[in-house]
Coordinates of C-alpha atoms in Angstrom, one line a residue:
Chain A
M30 CA 0.0 0.0 0.0
S31 CA 1.4 3.4 -1.0
I32 CA 0.9 6.3 1.4
D33 CA 0.4 9.7 -0.2
I34 CA 1.6 13.0 1.1
E35 CA -1.9 14.1 2.3
T36 CA -2.2 10.9 4.4
A37 CA 1.3 11.4 5.9
A38 CA 0.3 14.9 6.8
R39 CA -3.0 13.7 8.4
V40 CA -1.1 11.1 10.4
A41 CA 1.4 13.6 11.7
K42 CA -1.5 15.9 12.7
L43 CA -3.3 13.0 14.5
A44 CA 0.0 12.2 16.3
R45 CA 0.5 15.9 17.3
I46 CA 4.0 15.9 15.7
R47 CA 4.9 18.9 13.5
V48 CA 6.3 17.8 10.2
E49 CA 7.4 20.6 7.8
D50 CA 5.9 20.4 4.3
D51 CA 9.3 19.6 2.6
A52 CA 9.8 16.6 4.9
L53 CA 6.4 15.0 4.0
P54 CA 7.4 13.2 0.7
A55 CA 10.2 11.3 2.5
L56 CA 8.0 10.5 5.4
A57 CA 5.3 9.2 3.1
Q58 CA 7.9 7.0 1.4
E59 CA 9.1 5.6 4.7
F60 CA 5.5 4.8 5.8
S61 CA 4.9 3.0 2.4
N62 CA 8.0 0.9 3.0
I63 CA 7.1 -0.1 6.5
L64 CA 3.4 -0.8 5.6
G65 CA 4.6 -2.8 2.7
F66 CA 6.6 -5.0 5.1
I67 CA 3.5 -5.2 7.4
E68 CA 1.3 -6.3 4.6
Q69 CA 2.8 -9.8 4.7
L70 CA 0.2 -10.4 7.4
N71 CA -2.5 -10.6 4.7
E72 CA -1.1 -14.0 3.7
V73 CA -2.1 -15.5 7.1
D74 CA -5.5 -17.2 7.4
V75 CA -7.0 -15.7 10.5
D76 CA -10.6 -16.8 10.1
G77 CA -12.0 -17.7 13.4
V78 CA -8.9 -16.7 15.4
E79 CA -9.4 -14.5 18.4
P80 CA -7.2 -11.4 18.7
M81 CA -4.9 -11.7 21.6
V82 CA -5.9 -9.6 24.6
S83 CA -3.6 -10.9 27.3
V84 CA -0.5 -13.1 26.6
E85 CA -0.9 -15.1 29.8
P86 CA -4.4 -15.8 30.8
M87 CA -4.9 -14.3 34.2
R88 CA -7.8 -12.8 36.0
L89 CA -7.3 -9.1 36.8
K90 CA -7.1 -8.6 40.5
R91 CA -9.7 -6.6 42.3
R92 CA -9.0 -4.1 45.0
Q93 CA -10.8 -1.8 47.4
D94 CA -11.9 1.3 45.7
G95 CA -10.3 3.6 48.3
V96 CA -7.8 6.4 48.5
T97 CA -4.3 5.1 49.0
D98 CA -2.3 8.1 48.1
G99 CA -2.4 11.9 47.7
G100 CA -1.4 15.2 49.3
M101 CA 1.7 15.6 47.2
Q102 CA 1.0 18.6 45.0
G103 CA 4.5 19.8 45.2
K104 CA 6.0 16.5 44.1
I105 CA 3.6 16.2 41.2
L106 CA 4.4 19.7 39.9
S107 CA 8.1 19.5 40.6
N108 CA 9.0 18.4 37.0
A109 CA 6.6 20.7 35.2
P110 CA 8.1 23.0 32.6
D111 CA 5.7 25.7 33.8
A112 CA 3.8 25.5 37.1
R113 CA 2.0 28.4 38.7
E114 CA 0.0 28.7 41.9
G115 CA -0.3 25.0 42.3
F116 CA -1.3 24.3 38.7
F117 CA 0.2 23.2 35.5
A118 CA 0.4 26.2 33.2
V119 CA -0.4 26.0 29.5
P120 CA -1.2 28.4 26.7
K121 CA -4.7 29.8 26.7
V122 CA -7.2 27.1 25.6
V123 CA -10.5 29.0 26.1
E124 CA -11.2 32.2 24.3
Chain B
M1 CA 42.1 -8.6 45.9
T2 CA 42.9 -7.4 42.3
D3 CA 40.5 -6.7 39.4
L4 CA 37.5 -6.2 41.6
T5 CA 35.4 -5.0 38.7
K6 CA 35.9 -8.4 36.9
L7 CA 34.2 -10.3 39.7
K8 CA 30.8 -11.9 39.1
I9 CA 27.9 -11.3 41.5
S10 CA 28.3 -14.8 43.0
E11 CA 32.1 -14.3 43.6
A12 CA 31.6 -10.8 45.1
R13 CA 28.8 -12.1 47.3
D14 CA 30.9 -14.8 48.7
A15 CA 34.0 -12.5 49.2
L16 CA 31.8 -9.9 50.9
R17 CA 30.4 -12.4 53.3
K18 CA 33.8 -13.7 54.1
G19 CA 35.0 -10.2 54.8
E20 CA 37.7 -10.4 52.0
V21 CA 36.4 -7.3 50.4
T22 CA 34.0 -4.5 51.3
S23 CA 31.2 -3.0 49.1
V24 CA 33.0 0.4 49.4
E25 CA 36.1 -1.1 47.8
L26 CA 34.1 -2.8 45.1
T27 CA 32.1 0.3 44.4
E28 CA 35.2 2.6 44.3
A29 CA 36.9 0.2 41.8
C30 CA 33.8 0.3 39.5
L31 CA 33.6 4.1 39.8
V32 CA 37.3 4.4 38.7
A33 CA 36.7 2.0 35.8
I34 CA 33.6 4.0 34.7
D35 CA 35.5 7.3 34.7
Q36 CA 38.2 5.7 32.5
A37 CA 35.5 4.4 30.0
D38 CA 33.8 7.5 28.8
A39 CA 34.8 6.4 25.3
L40 CA 32.3 3.6 25.5
G41 CA 29.4 6.0 26.1
A42 CA 27.8 3.4 28.5
F43 CA 27.2 5.4 31.6
V44 CA 25.2 8.6 30.8
H45 CA 24.4 9.7 34.4
K46 CA 27.0 8.8 37.0
T47 CA 25.8 8.6 40.6
P48 CA 28.9 8.3 42.7
E49 CA 27.4 9.8 45.8
V50 CA 24.3 7.6 45.7
A51 CA 26.7 4.6 45.2
M52 CA 29.0 5.4 48.1
G53 CA 26.1 5.9 50.4
Q54 CA 24.5 2.6 49.4
A55 CA 27.9 0.8 49.7
K56 CA 28.4 2.0 53.2
S57 CA 25.0 0.9 54.3
A58 CA 25.5 -2.4 52.6
D59 CA 28.8 -2.9 54.5
D60 CA 26.9 -2.3 57.7
R61 CA 24.3 -4.8 56.8
I62 CA 26.9 -7.4 55.9
K63 CA 28.7 -6.9 59.2
A64 CA 25.4 -7.3 61.0
G65 CA 24.9 -10.6 59.3
D66 CA 21.9 -9.4 57.3
A67 CA 23.1 -9.8 53.8
P68 CA 20.8 -10.8 50.9
D69 CA 22.6 -12.1 47.8
L70 CA 22.8 -8.6 46.1
C71 CA 23.9 -6.8 49.3
G72 CA 26.8 -4.6 48.4
I73 CA 26.8 -5.5 44.7
P74 CA 27.5 -2.5 42.3
L75 CA 25.0 -2.4 39.4
G76 CA 24.3 -0.2 36.4
I77 CA 20.7 0.8 35.8
K78 CA 19.2 1.3 32.3
D79 CA 17.9 4.8 31.8
L80 CA 14.4 3.4 31.2
F81 CA 14.0 2.8 35.0
C82 CA 12.7 5.7 37.0
T83 CA 15.1 6.2 39.9
K84 CA 14.2 8.7 42.6
G85 CA 16.0 12.0 42.3
V86 CA 18.2 10.8 39.5
P87 CA 17.8 11.7 35.9
S88 CA 15.6 9.1 34.1
Q89 CA 14.9 10.1 30.6
A90 CA 14.7 6.9 28.5
A91 CA 17.5 8.4 26.4
S92 CA 15.1 11.0 25.0
A93 CA 15.4 14.7 24.7
I94 CA 11.7 15.0 25.5
L95 CA 12.5 13.9 29.1
N96 CA 15.4 16.4 29.5
G97 CA 15.8 17.3 33.2
F98 CA 13.2 14.8 34.4
K99 CA 14.0 13.6 37.9
P100 CA 11.3 11.2 39.2
E101 CA 9.9 11.7 42.7
Y102 CA 9.5 7.9 42.9
E103 CA 11.4 4.7 42.4
S104 CA 10.5 1.9 40.0
T105 CA 9.4 -1.4 41.7
V106 CA 12.3 -3.3 40.2
T107 CA 15.0 -0.9 41.3
S108 CA 13.4 -0.5 44.7
Q109 CA 13.5 -4.3 45.1
L110 CA 17.2 -4.3 44.1
F111 CA 18.1 -1.5 46.4
G112 CA 16.1 -3.0 49.2
A113 CA 18.2 -6.1 48.8
G114 CA 21.3 -3.9 49.3
A115 CA 22.4 -3.4 45.7
V116 CA 24.4 -0.3 44.8
M117 CA 23.6 2.0 41.9
L118 CA 26.6 3.3 40.0
G119 CA 24.6 5.3 37.5
K120 CA 22.2 5.2 34.5
L121 CA 23.0 3.4 31.3
N122 CA 22.7 4.4 27.7
M123 CA 20.0 2.9 25.5
D124 CA 18.0 3.5 22.3
E125 CA 15.5 6.3 22.7
F126 CA 12.4 4.9 24.5
A127 CA 14.0 1.4 23.8
M128 CA 13.2 1.7 20.1
G129 CA 16.2 0.4 18.2
S130 CA 18.6 -2.4 17.8
S131 CA 22.0 -0.6 17.8
N132 CA 21.8 2.1 20.5
E133 CA 22.1 4.7 17.7
T134 CA 18.8 6.5 18.5
S135 CA 19.9 7.8 21.9
T136 CA 19.9 11.5 22.7
Y137 CA 23.2 10.9 24.5
G138 CA 24.9 9.6 21.4
N139 CA 26.0 6.0 20.7
A140 CA 27.1 3.4 23.2
I141 CA 30.1 1.5 21.8
N142 CA 30.9 -2.2 22.0
P143 CA 34.1 -2.9 23.9
W144 CA 34.7 -5.8 21.4
R145 CA 36.5 -5.0 18.1
R146 CA 37.2 -7.0 15.0
G147 CA 40.8 -8.1 15.5
N148 CA 43.0 -5.1 15.1
D149 CA 40.4 -3.1 13.2
D150 CA 39.5 0.0 15.3
A151 CA 36.1 0.5 13.7
A152 CA 33.5 1.2 16.3
L153 CA 30.9 -1.6 16.6
T154 CA 27.4 -1.4 18.1
P155 CA 26.8 -3.1 21.4
G156 CA 23.3 -3.8 20.1
G157 CA 20.1 -2.3 21.4
S158 CA 18.1 -1.2 23.0
S159 CA 20.0 -2.1 26.2
G160 CA 23.3 -1.2 24.5
G161 CA 24.8 0.7 27.5
S162 CA 23.9 -2.1 29.8
A163 CA 25.6 -4.6 27.5
S164 CA 28.7 -2.5 27.0
A165 CA 29.1 -1.7 30.7
V166 CA 28.9 -5.4 31.8
A167 CA 31.1 -6.7 29.0
A168 CA 33.8 -4.0 29.8
D169 CA 33.6 -4.8 33.6
L170 CA 32.4 -1.3 34.5
C171 CA 29.8 -2.9 36.8
L172 CA 29.1 -6.4 38.1
A173 CA 25.8 -6.6 36.3
A174 CA 23.1 -4.3 34.9
T175 CA 19.3 -4.1 34.5
G176 CA 17.9 -4.3 31.0
T177 CA 14.4 -4.3 29.4
D178 CA 13.3 -6.4 26.4
T179 CA 10.3 -5.6 24.2
G180 CA 11.5 -7.4 21.0
G181 CA 15.0 -8.6 21.9
S182 CA 16.5 -5.6 23.7
I183 CA 18.1 -7.7 26.4
R184 CA 19.1 -10.8 24.4
Q185 CA 20.4 -9.2 21.2
P186 CA 22.9 -6.8 23.0
A187 CA 23.9 -9.6 25.3
A188 CA 24.8 -11.8 22.3
F189 CA 26.7 -8.9 20.6
T190 CA 28.9 -8.4 23.7
G191 CA 29.5 -11.9 25.0
I192 CA 27.4 -11.7 28.1
T193 CA 24.2 -13.4 29.4
G194 CA 20.8 -11.8 29.3
I195 CA 17.4 -13.3 30.3
K196 CA 13.9 -11.9 29.5
P197 CA 11.5 -13.6 32.0
T198 CA 7.9 -14.6 31.3
Y199 CA 5.7 -11.6 30.8
G200 CA 4.4 -10.6 34.2
R201 CA 7.3 -11.9 36.2
C202 CA 8.8 -8.4 36.8
S203 CA 6.7 -5.4 37.6
R204 CA 6.6 -2.8 34.9
W205 CA 5.7 -0.1 37.4
G206 CA 8.1 2.9 37.2
I207 CA 9.7 1.6 34.0
V208 CA 9.1 4.1 31.1
A209 CA 6.5 2.3 28.9
F210 CA 7.2 1.5 25.3
A211 CA 4.8 -1.4 24.3
S212 CA 3.0 -2.5 27.5
S213 CA 1.9 -5.9 26.4
L214 CA 5.5 -6.8 25.4
D215 CA 7.8 -4.9 27.8
Q216 CA 9.7 -7.0 30.4
A217 CA 12.7 -6.2 32.6
G218 CA 15.5 -8.7 33.2
P219 CA 19.1 -8.9 34.2
M220 CA 22.3 -8.7 32.0
T221 CA 25.1 -10.5 33.7
K222 CA 28.5 -12.1 33.3
D223 CA 27.2 -15.7 33.6
V224 CA 24.1 -17.8 34.0
R225 CA 24.5 -18.1 37.8
D226 CA 24.5 -14.3 38.2
A227 CA 21.4 -14.1 35.9
A228 CA 19.6 -16.5 38.3
I229 CA 20.6 -14.5 41.4
M230 CA 19.7 -11.2 40.0
L231 CA 16.5 -12.3 38.3
E232 CA 15.2 -13.6 41.6
A233 CA 15.7 -10.2 43.2
M234 CA 13.9 -8.4 40.4
C235 CA 10.8 -10.7 40.2
G236 CA 7.7 -10.7 42.3
H237 CA 4.1 -9.6 42.5
D238 CA 3.4 -5.9 42.5
P239 CA -0.2 -4.6 43.1
K240 CA 0.8 -1.4 41.2
D241 CA 1.2 -3.4 37.9
S242 CA -2.1 -5.1 37.0
T243 CA -0.3 -7.6 34.7
S244 CA 2.2 -8.6 37.4
A245 CA 1.8 -12.3 38.2
D246 CA 0.9 -13.3 41.8
L247 CA 3.2 -16.3 41.8
A248 CA 5.9 -17.5 44.2
V249 CA 9.4 -16.7 43.0
P250 CA 11.6 -19.8 43.3
N251 CA 15.2 -19.8 44.3
F252 CA 16.5 -19.9 40.7
E253 CA 20.2 -20.4 41.7
A254 CA 19.3 -23.6 43.6
M255 CA 17.9 -25.0 40.4
L256 CA 21.3 -24.8 38.6
T257 CA 22.3 -28.5 38.7
G258 CA 23.6 -28.7 35.2
D259 CA 21.6 -31.9 34.8
I260 CA 19.6 -31.9 31.6
K261 CA 19.5 -35.6 31.0
G262 CA 16.3 -36.6 29.1
K263 CA 15.2 -33.0 28.5
V264 CA 13.8 -32.6 25.0
I265 CA 15.2 -29.6 23.1
G266 CA 13.4 -28.4 19.9
I267 CA 15.2 -27.1 16.9
P268 CA 12.7 -25.0 14.9
R269 CA 13.2 -25.3 11.1
E270 CA 11.8 -21.9 10.4
Y271 CA 14.7 -20.2 12.2
R272 CA 17.0 -21.3 9.4
M273 CA 16.9 -18.1 7.4
D274 CA 17.9 -17.5 3.8
G275 CA 21.3 -15.8 3.7
M276 CA 22.1 -16.7 7.3
P277 CA 25.9 -16.5 7.8
D278 CA 27.6 -20.0 7.9
E279 CA 29.1 -19.1 11.2
I280 CA 25.7 -18.7 12.8
E281 CA 24.6 -22.0 11.3
A282 CA 27.7 -23.7 12.6
L283 CA 27.2 -22.2 16.1
W284 CA 23.7 -23.5 16.2
S285 CA 24.8 -27.0 15.2
E286 CA 27.5 -26.8 17.8
G287 CA 25.0 -25.8 20.5
R288 CA 22.7 -28.7 19.4
R289 CA 25.7 -31.1 19.8
M290 CA 26.6 -29.7 23.2
L291 CA 23.1 -30.2 24.6
E292 CA 23.0 -33.7 23.1
D293 CA 26.3 -34.6 24.7
A294 CA 24.9 -33.3 28.1
G295 CA 22.2 -35.9 27.8
A296 CA 19.3 -33.9 26.2
V297 CA 17.2 -35.3 23.4
I298 CA 17.2 -33.2 20.3
R299 CA 14.1 -33.0 18.1
D300 CA 13.3 -31.0 14.9
I301 CA 10.2 -28.9 15.3
S302 CA 8.1 -26.5 13.3
L303 CA 6.8 -23.1 14.4
P304 CA 4.9 -22.3 11.2
H305 CA 4.0 -18.6 11.9
T306 CA 7.6 -17.5 12.7
K307 CA 7.8 -15.5 9.5
Y308 CA 4.9 -13.3 10.5
A309 CA 6.3 -12.4 13.9
L310 CA 8.3 -9.3 12.8
P311 CA 5.4 -7.7 10.8
A312 CA 3.0 -8.4 13.6
Y313 CA 5.4 -6.9 16.1
Y314 CA 5.8 -3.8 13.9
V315 CA 2.0 -3.2 14.1
I316 CA 1.5 -4.0 17.8
A317 CA 4.6 -2.3 19.3
P318 CA 4.1 1.0 17.4
A319 CA 0.4 1.0 18.2
E320 CA 1.0 0.6 21.9
A321 CA 3.9 3.1 21.7
S322 CA 1.7 5.8 20.0
S323 CA -0.7 5.4 23.0
N324 CA 1.9 5.3 25.7
L325 CA 3.9 8.2 24.3
A326 CA 0.9 10.5 24.1
R327 CA 1.7 11.6 27.6
Y328 CA 4.8 13.5 26.4
D329 CA 3.0 16.8 25.7
G330 CA 5.2 19.4 27.4
V331 CA 2.8 19.9 30.3
R332 CA 3.7 17.7 33.2
Y333 CA 7.4 16.9 32.8
G334 CA 10.4 17.2 30.5
H335 CA 10.9 19.4 27.4
R336 CA 8.5 22.1 26.2
A337 CA 9.1 23.9 23.0
K338 CA 9.6 27.7 22.9
L339 CA 6.4 29.1 21.5
S340 CA 5.8 31.9 19.0
Q341 CA 3.4 34.8 19.3
G342 CA -0.1 33.5 18.8
D343 CA 0.7 29.8 19.3
G344 CA -2.0 27.9 21.1
I345 CA -2.0 24.5 22.9
T346 CA -2.0 22.4 19.7
E347 CA 1.1 24.2 18.4
M348 CA 2.7 23.6 21.8
Y349 CA 2.0 19.9 21.6
E350 CA 3.2 19.6 18.0
K351 CA 6.4 21.6 18.4
T352 CA 7.3 20.0 21.7
R353 CA 6.9 16.5 20.2
A354 CA 8.8 17.4 17.0
E355 CA 11.7 18.8 19.0
G356 CA 11.7 16.2 21.8
F357 CA 11.3 12.9 19.9
G358 CA 14.0 11.6 17.6
A359 CA 13.4 10.3 14.1
E360 CA 12.8 6.6 14.9
V361 CA 10.4 7.4 17.8
Q362 CA 8.5 9.9 15.6
R363 CA 8.3 7.2 12.9
R364 CA 6.9 4.6 15.2
V365 CA 4.5 6.9 16.9
M366 CA 3.1 7.9 13.5
V367 CA 3.0 4.3 12.2
G368 CA 1.1 3.3 15.4
T369 CA -1.3 6.2 14.9
Y370 CA -1.9 5.1 11.4
V371 CA -2.6 1.4 12.2
L372 CA -5.0 2.5 15.0
S373 CA -6.8 5.1 12.9
A374 CA -10.4 4.8 11.8
G375 CA -10.7 2.5 8.9
F376 CA -7.4 0.7 9.4
Y377 CA -7.9 -0.7 13.0
D378 CA -9.2 -4.0 11.8
A379 CA -7.0 -4.4 8.8
Y380 CA -3.8 -3.8 10.7
Y381 CA -4.1 -3.9 14.5
N382 CA -6.7 -6.6 14.9
R383 CA -5.2 -8.7 12.2
A384 CA -1.8 -8.4 14.0
R385 CA -3.3 -9.5 17.3
K386 CA -4.9 -12.5 15.6
V387 CA -1.5 -13.5 14.1
R388 CA -0.1 -13.0 17.6
T389 CA -2.5 -15.6 18.9
L390 CA -1.3 -18.0 16.2
I391 CA 2.4 -17.4 17.1
K392 CA 1.7 -18.2 20.7
K393 CA -0.2 -21.3 19.6
D394 CA 2.8 -22.5 17.7
F395 CA 4.8 -22.6 20.9
E396 CA 1.9 -24.1 22.9
D397 CA 1.6 -26.9 20.4
V398 CA 5.3 -27.9 20.6
F399 CA 5.3 -27.7 24.4
A400 CA 2.3 -30.0 24.5
E401 CA 4.2 -32.4 22.3
G402 CA 6.9 -32.7 25.0
I403 CA 9.4 -30.0 24.1
D404 CA 11.1 -28.6 27.2
A405 CA 13.1 -25.9 25.6
I406 CA 13.8 -24.5 22.1
L407 CA 17.3 -23.7 20.9
T408 CA 17.8 -20.9 18.2
P409 CA 20.5 -18.4 17.3
A410 CA 20.2 -15.2 19.3
T411 CA 21.0 -12.9 16.4
P412 CA 21.3 -13.2 12.6
S413 CA 24.9 -11.8 12.7
A414 CA 27.7 -10.6 15.0
A415 CA 27.9 -7.0 16.1
F416 CA 27.9 -4.7 13.1
E417 CA 29.6 -1.3 12.5
L418 CA 27.9 1.8 13.9
G419 CA 26.4 3.9 11.2
K420 CA 26.1 1.1 8.6
V421 CA 22.5 -0.1 8.8
H422 CA 20.9 3.2 9.4
T423 CA 19.4 4.0 6.0
D424 CA 16.6 1.4 5.9
P425 CA 14.4 1.1 9.1
V426 CA 13.1 -2.3 7.9
E427 CA 16.6 -3.7 7.6
M428 CA 17.3 -2.7 11.2
Y429 CA 14.1 -4.4 12.3
L430 CA 15.4 -7.7 11.0
N431 CA 17.9 -7.8 13.9
D432 CA 15.1 -9.0 16.1
V433 CA 14.0 -11.9 13.9
F434 CA 15.0 -14.6 16.3
T435 CA 14.0 -12.8 19.5
V436 CA 10.7 -11.1 18.8
T437 CA 8.5 -14.3 18.7
V438 CA 9.3 -14.8 22.4
N439 CA 7.9 -11.4 23.4
L440 CA 4.8 -11.9 21.3
A441 CA 4.2 -15.2 23.0
G442 CA 5.2 -13.8 26.5
L443 CA 7.7 -16.6 27.0
P444 CA 11.0 -16.6 28.9
G445 CA 14.1 -16.4 26.7
I446 CA 17.8 -16.3 27.5
S447 CA 20.9 -15.5 25.4
V448 CA 24.1 -17.4 26.3
P449 CA 27.5 -16.6 24.8
T450 CA 28.8 -19.7 23.1
G451 CA 31.5 -18.8 20.6
L452 CA 33.5 -16.3 18.6
D453 CA 33.3 -15.6 14.9
K454 CA 36.4 -15.6 12.7
Q455 CA 36.9 -11.9 13.4
G456 CA 37.0 -12.6 17.1
L457 CA 33.5 -11.2 17.9
P458 CA 31.2 -13.0 20.3
L459 CA 28.1 -14.9 19.2
G460 CA 25.2 -16.2 21.3
L461 CA 22.5 -18.8 21.3
Q462 CA 19.0 -18.4 22.6
L463 CA 17.0 -20.8 24.7
I464 CA 13.3 -20.4 25.0
G465 CA 11.3 -22.0 27.8
H466 CA 7.8 -22.7 29.1
P467 CA 6.0 -19.8 30.8
W468 CA 6.9 -19.4 34.4
E469 CA 9.6 -22.0 34.1
E470 CA 12.6 -19.6 34.3
G471 CA 14.4 -22.0 36.7
D472 CA 14.3 -24.9 34.3
L473 CA 15.3 -22.6 31.5
L474 CA 18.3 -21.2 33.5
N475 CA 19.4 -24.7 34.2
T476 CA 19.4 -25.7 30.6
A477 CA 21.3 -22.5 29.8
Y478 CA 23.7 -23.4 32.6
A479 CA 24.4 -26.8 31.0
L480 CA 25.0 -25.0 27.6
E481 CA 27.3 -22.5 29.3
Q482 CA 29.3 -25.2 30.9
A483 CA 29.7 -27.1 27.6
A484 CA 30.6 -24.0 25.6
G485 CA 33.1 -22.8 28.2
F486 CA 33.1 -19.2 26.8
V487 CA 35.6 -17.2 28.7
A488 CA 36.9 -14.6 26.1
K489 CA 37.0 -11.0 27.1
P490 CA 37.5 -7.9 24.9
S491 CA 41.0 -6.5 25.2
Q492 CA 40.9 -3.0 26.8
W493 CA 41.4 -0.1 24.3
W494 CA 39.3 2.5 26.0

C-alpha cells in the first residue's frame, strides 16, 4: 500500500507531531516501505482466530476502591516546565 | 584482591560475606573503571554519591549478618527505569531534566536487597532500536573490536549501554528491558548473558512504557548463575502493575544443577533463514551437539508462523507506543518547545513532540497512529493481534508435544559497525527476527554466549522456555554455558 503526502500529513497531525511540508514526501515513502513490510500479514489465514488480549491468561485482581495516596501537589508539579500557583500552566485554551 | 570489577555477582557475594572485600572497595573500583571508560558511552548519568552511600549501608548490613545475595553488589541501571531524584529520561530529549519523585518497583527491590547503583546506562530512545544509535546521549560503543580493526561496533540495542558496561567490567551486572529482543540481542553482541523472563514476572511499574503488552525487565550479567541470582531479586508480584503475576518466586540459583538428561530440546526449522551466515549456522549446530552430549534429546520442530512475527510486532509495538507516548506533551514533565506569538496549545504539543522525539520514535508513533486510525484498525491492528494468537499457539503446540526448551541463534549476525545499517528502518528491524517471537508469546528467553566468529566477535545462542519455568530454562542455559566454556573478554582499548 502506498501512502500519499496528504495521508502522511494527516497522520502527523493526529500524532501531534509537527512535520514541515518539505519533509512529507520522504515520510510518506518511509510509511509506504514499513506498511509494505507489514502487509505480509495478509497472507495469514486468521478466520475464526481470536485477537490476543492478554498473553498469559490471568484474571485481573480486584482491590478496594479507596484512596491510598495523595497530598503531594509539590512533588507532582516538581517536574513541570511551567507550574504556577499549584497548577500546570499551558497556553490559553478557552477564548 | 585485584581486578575487583571483573568479579561476578556470585564471587563478590561470597567475598563480601567472608570479609575479604567491602562493598565500598568494590564500588570505588567500579567508579574508577567507569571514569576511564567515557569512550564507551555506556554510563550517561553517573551517581557516585548515591553509590558510596548505598555501599556504606551495605557494608553495615553485611557486618550485622543481614546480607541478601545482592547486598553490596554494584550495578548499572538502564535509563528506562525511574530512579528517585536521579535523571531518568529513556535516552530521549523530551525527558530532559526529568527527575522522578518515585522509584520503580524493580530498582526499589534491588536497592532493598542492598544493591548499589553506579549510574544510569545508555539505550536507544524509548527502547526503540537495535543498535543504540537512536539515543539522545549519542552512541554506546561495543568494547569488542574485529581483531586489530578499530572501527566502532554497536553493542546492540536497545539495552546497549547495559551490555557495553557489563562486557567492559564497569559494573558487576546491569538491568535491561526487552520488548522485541532488547536484552538478548545486545547480550549476544557483547559476550554476556541476558534473560527476559515470562511476561508478568517483573513489575513494569516505574519503567518508562514502550509497548506495555511486550515490555519485560531482566538482568544482564557475566554468567548464568548471576542471571539466576539477580532475576530472583527483580521478580515478584506488585499490586501497582495489574499484569504482574501473583506467583511465588523460586530460588533460581538452587535450580542450577547442570543436569539436563532426558530434556527434550526443539530445533525450529523456520529459524534457518535464507542468507544466514555460515558461522551462525555452525554455532547453532554446535549448540545442538553440546546439549545432546549433556544428555538432552534433540528434536526437529516446526513453528509455522515465525515468518509473521516481525510484521505483527511492527504493528502491535508502534500501536502501543503511540498510545503510551501520548503523555509527552510538554505539560507535566520534560521538554516544552519555545512558542511563537499566537501559538496555542495544539502548536505547543506539535512543536514539543517534533523537537523532543528523535526520528525513529516519531516514525513509530506515526505508524502506530496510522494502524489504529479509523478504517485501518481491523485491517492492521486486529489482524496483527490474531497473528499473535497463532504465534503463541505454535509454541503451545510444541510444548504440548513434550518439548522442554527451544534452541535458536540469538541474532542473525555478530555486532555490526555503527552507522552502517541506518538507512533502511526495515533492515534494522530484521535484527530482532529470532527474539521477537518470544515477546509476542510472552515466554522466557535467554541468550548465552557460546563462541567467537572468525573476526573474534562473540556470538550467542538463545534458549526459549515454558511460561513461568525460568528456573528450568536457566538450568538448561547453565548446561549449555558449561559445555561452551566461553571465557573470552574484549581487550581494553578505551
